[in-house]
Amino acid sequence: MKIQKILNVLTLLTGAIAVTATSLWIGKQAYSWLPPQAAAESQLIDNLISFLVTLGSFIFLGVTSTLMYSVIFHRAVKDDFTDGPAIEGNITLEVVWTAIPILLVFWIAGYSYQVYEQMGIQGPSQLVHLHNPLGMESAYAATKDSPDTALAEPVEKIDVLAKQWAWVFHYPEKDVTSTELHLPSDRRVRLALNSEDVLHGFYIPAFRLKQDIIPNHNIDFEFTPVRPGQYRLTDSQYSGTYFATMQANVIVESPEEYHQWLSQAATQKPSPAKNQAASEYAQTSNQSVQTGWATVPPAAPPLVNSPG
């Protein structure tokens, strides 16, 4: 009898170790399921996702392995149709399986809140401020007179206008307007988000950042790009018929290349930018046979210095 108990304990420990190791491995794989980390804030989000995947895998594997063990080693013998032993309620077991999910929920909530605290999202206010979680310095970092090494002001300030159906970016420093979002790498950026018409969503998957843009509200949104390359900005909120066309390139480049592009764009005269929504609407309106419901006409193509 003692040998059987020892074997049961060893089996349980072996299974728990195997499930834990497998869950940790699956959680590590979650990093490869996402786009490259292109902003300082993306590391925090990826760590949170990896934690959730690890926890979910542990629960799933723990439950399924227990079921498989029961089916294989504790099944009734052939032609045994008798009832199992009568088991009444177990208060201890009920308390345990109620307490564990509650503790897990508090654990997840606490970790998620900690991530949002590190990112510095300040609730449902008009100002959405993301602190740099990696503590990168910028041109506005503390001087010798100030021992504080936190970022004081963003390096670049860019106005973002969302409208049906186009993204328009204005760089006040050189009075440049573009339909591509150019950003300097390893520098703090503040975007002033505005909507001309309806609710839009600013979402760059590689940055792991998303912010709703509310009409008649100016929302300041800060982050730090860290990986040079080309990424994609999409509208995360359905905004009408040509919603799928509301995308834009996001170019992260070195500060030298960024300022070179900005200076070059400032020398170009504004011209209408190519707008897919306007082109598709024009083709539809010119058809001899009109079908379907009337749609909202897209806004006129914006005048930009750099159409992208």
mmCIF file with all atom_site columns, C-alpha atoms in Angstrom, residues 10 26 30 33 49-50 79 102 106 145 163 193 208 240 247 280 282 298 305:
data_model
loop_
_atom_site.group_PDB
_atom_site.id
_atom_site.type_symbol
_atom_site.label_atom_id
_atom_site.label_alt_id
_atom_site.label_comp_id
_atom_site.label_asym_id
_atom_site.label_entity_id
_atom_site.label_seq_id
_atom_site.pdbx_PDB_ins_code
_atom_site.Cartn_x
_atom_site.Cartn_y
_atom_site.Cartn_z
_atom_site.occupancy
_atom_site.B_iso_or_equiv
_atom_site.pdbx_formal_charge
_atom_site.auth_seq_id
_atom_site.auth_comp_id
_atom_site.auth_asym_id
_atom_site.auth_atom_id
_atom_site.pdbx_PDB_model_num
ATOM 1  C CA . LEU A 1 10  ? 5.955   10.297 -8.014  1.00 0.00 ? 10  LEU A CA 1
ATOM 2  C CA . ILE A 1 26  ? 4.783   27.346 -25.017 1.00 0.00 ? 26  ILE A CA 1
ATOM 3  C CA . ALA A 1 30  ? 4.329   33.423 -27.841 1.00 0.00 ? 30  ALA A CA 1
ATOM 4  C CA . TRP A 1 33  ? 3.748   34.820 -32.806 1.00 0.00 ? 33  TRP A CA 1
ATOM 5  C CA . ILE A 1 49  ? 1.010   38.000 -23.390 1.00 0.00 ? 49  ILE A CA 1
ATOM 6  C CA . SER A 1 50  ? 3.693   35.358 -22.717 1.00 0.00 ? 50  SER A CA 1
ATOM 7  C CA . ASP A 1 79  ? -18.603 -5.546 -18.552 1.00 0.00 ? 79  ASP A CA 1
ATOM 8  C CA . ILE A 1 102 ? -10.067 33.809 -7.666  1.00 0.00 ? 102 ILE A CA 1
ATOM 9  C CA . PHE A 1 106 ? -6.262  38.703 -8.974  1.00 0.00 ? 106 PHE A CA 1
ATOM 10 C CA . ASP A 1 145 ? 21.748  70.422 -12.786 1.00 0.00 ? 145 ASP A CA 1
ATOM 11 C CA . LYS A 1 163 ? -10.807 61.222 -41.317 1.00 0.00 ? 163 LYS A CA 1
ATOM 12 C CA . LEU A 1 193 ? -4.514  62.683 -32.187 1.00 0.00 ? 193 LEU A CA 1
ATOM 13 C CA . ARG A 1 208 ? 1.618   47.058 -29.475 1.00 0.00 ? 208 ARG A CA 1
ATOM 14 C CA . GLY A 1 240 ? -17.626 53.225 -42.615 1.00 0.00 ? 240 GLY A CA 1
ATOM 15 C CA . GLN A 1 247 ? -3.990  52.426 -43.671 1.00 0.00 ? 247 GLN A CA 1
ATOM 16 C CA . GLU A 1 280 ? -13.018 53.657 -55.357 1.00 0.00 ? 280 GLU A CA 1
ATOM 17 C CA . ALA A 1 282 ? -15.400 57.849 -57.847 1.00 0.00 ? 282 ALA A CA 1
ATOM 18 C CA . PRO A 1 298 ? -14.804 60.182 -48.646 1.00 0.00 ? 298 PRO A CA 1
ATOM 19 C CA . ASN A 1 305 ? 4.357   67.847 -49.116 1.00 0.00 ? 305 ASN A CA 1
#
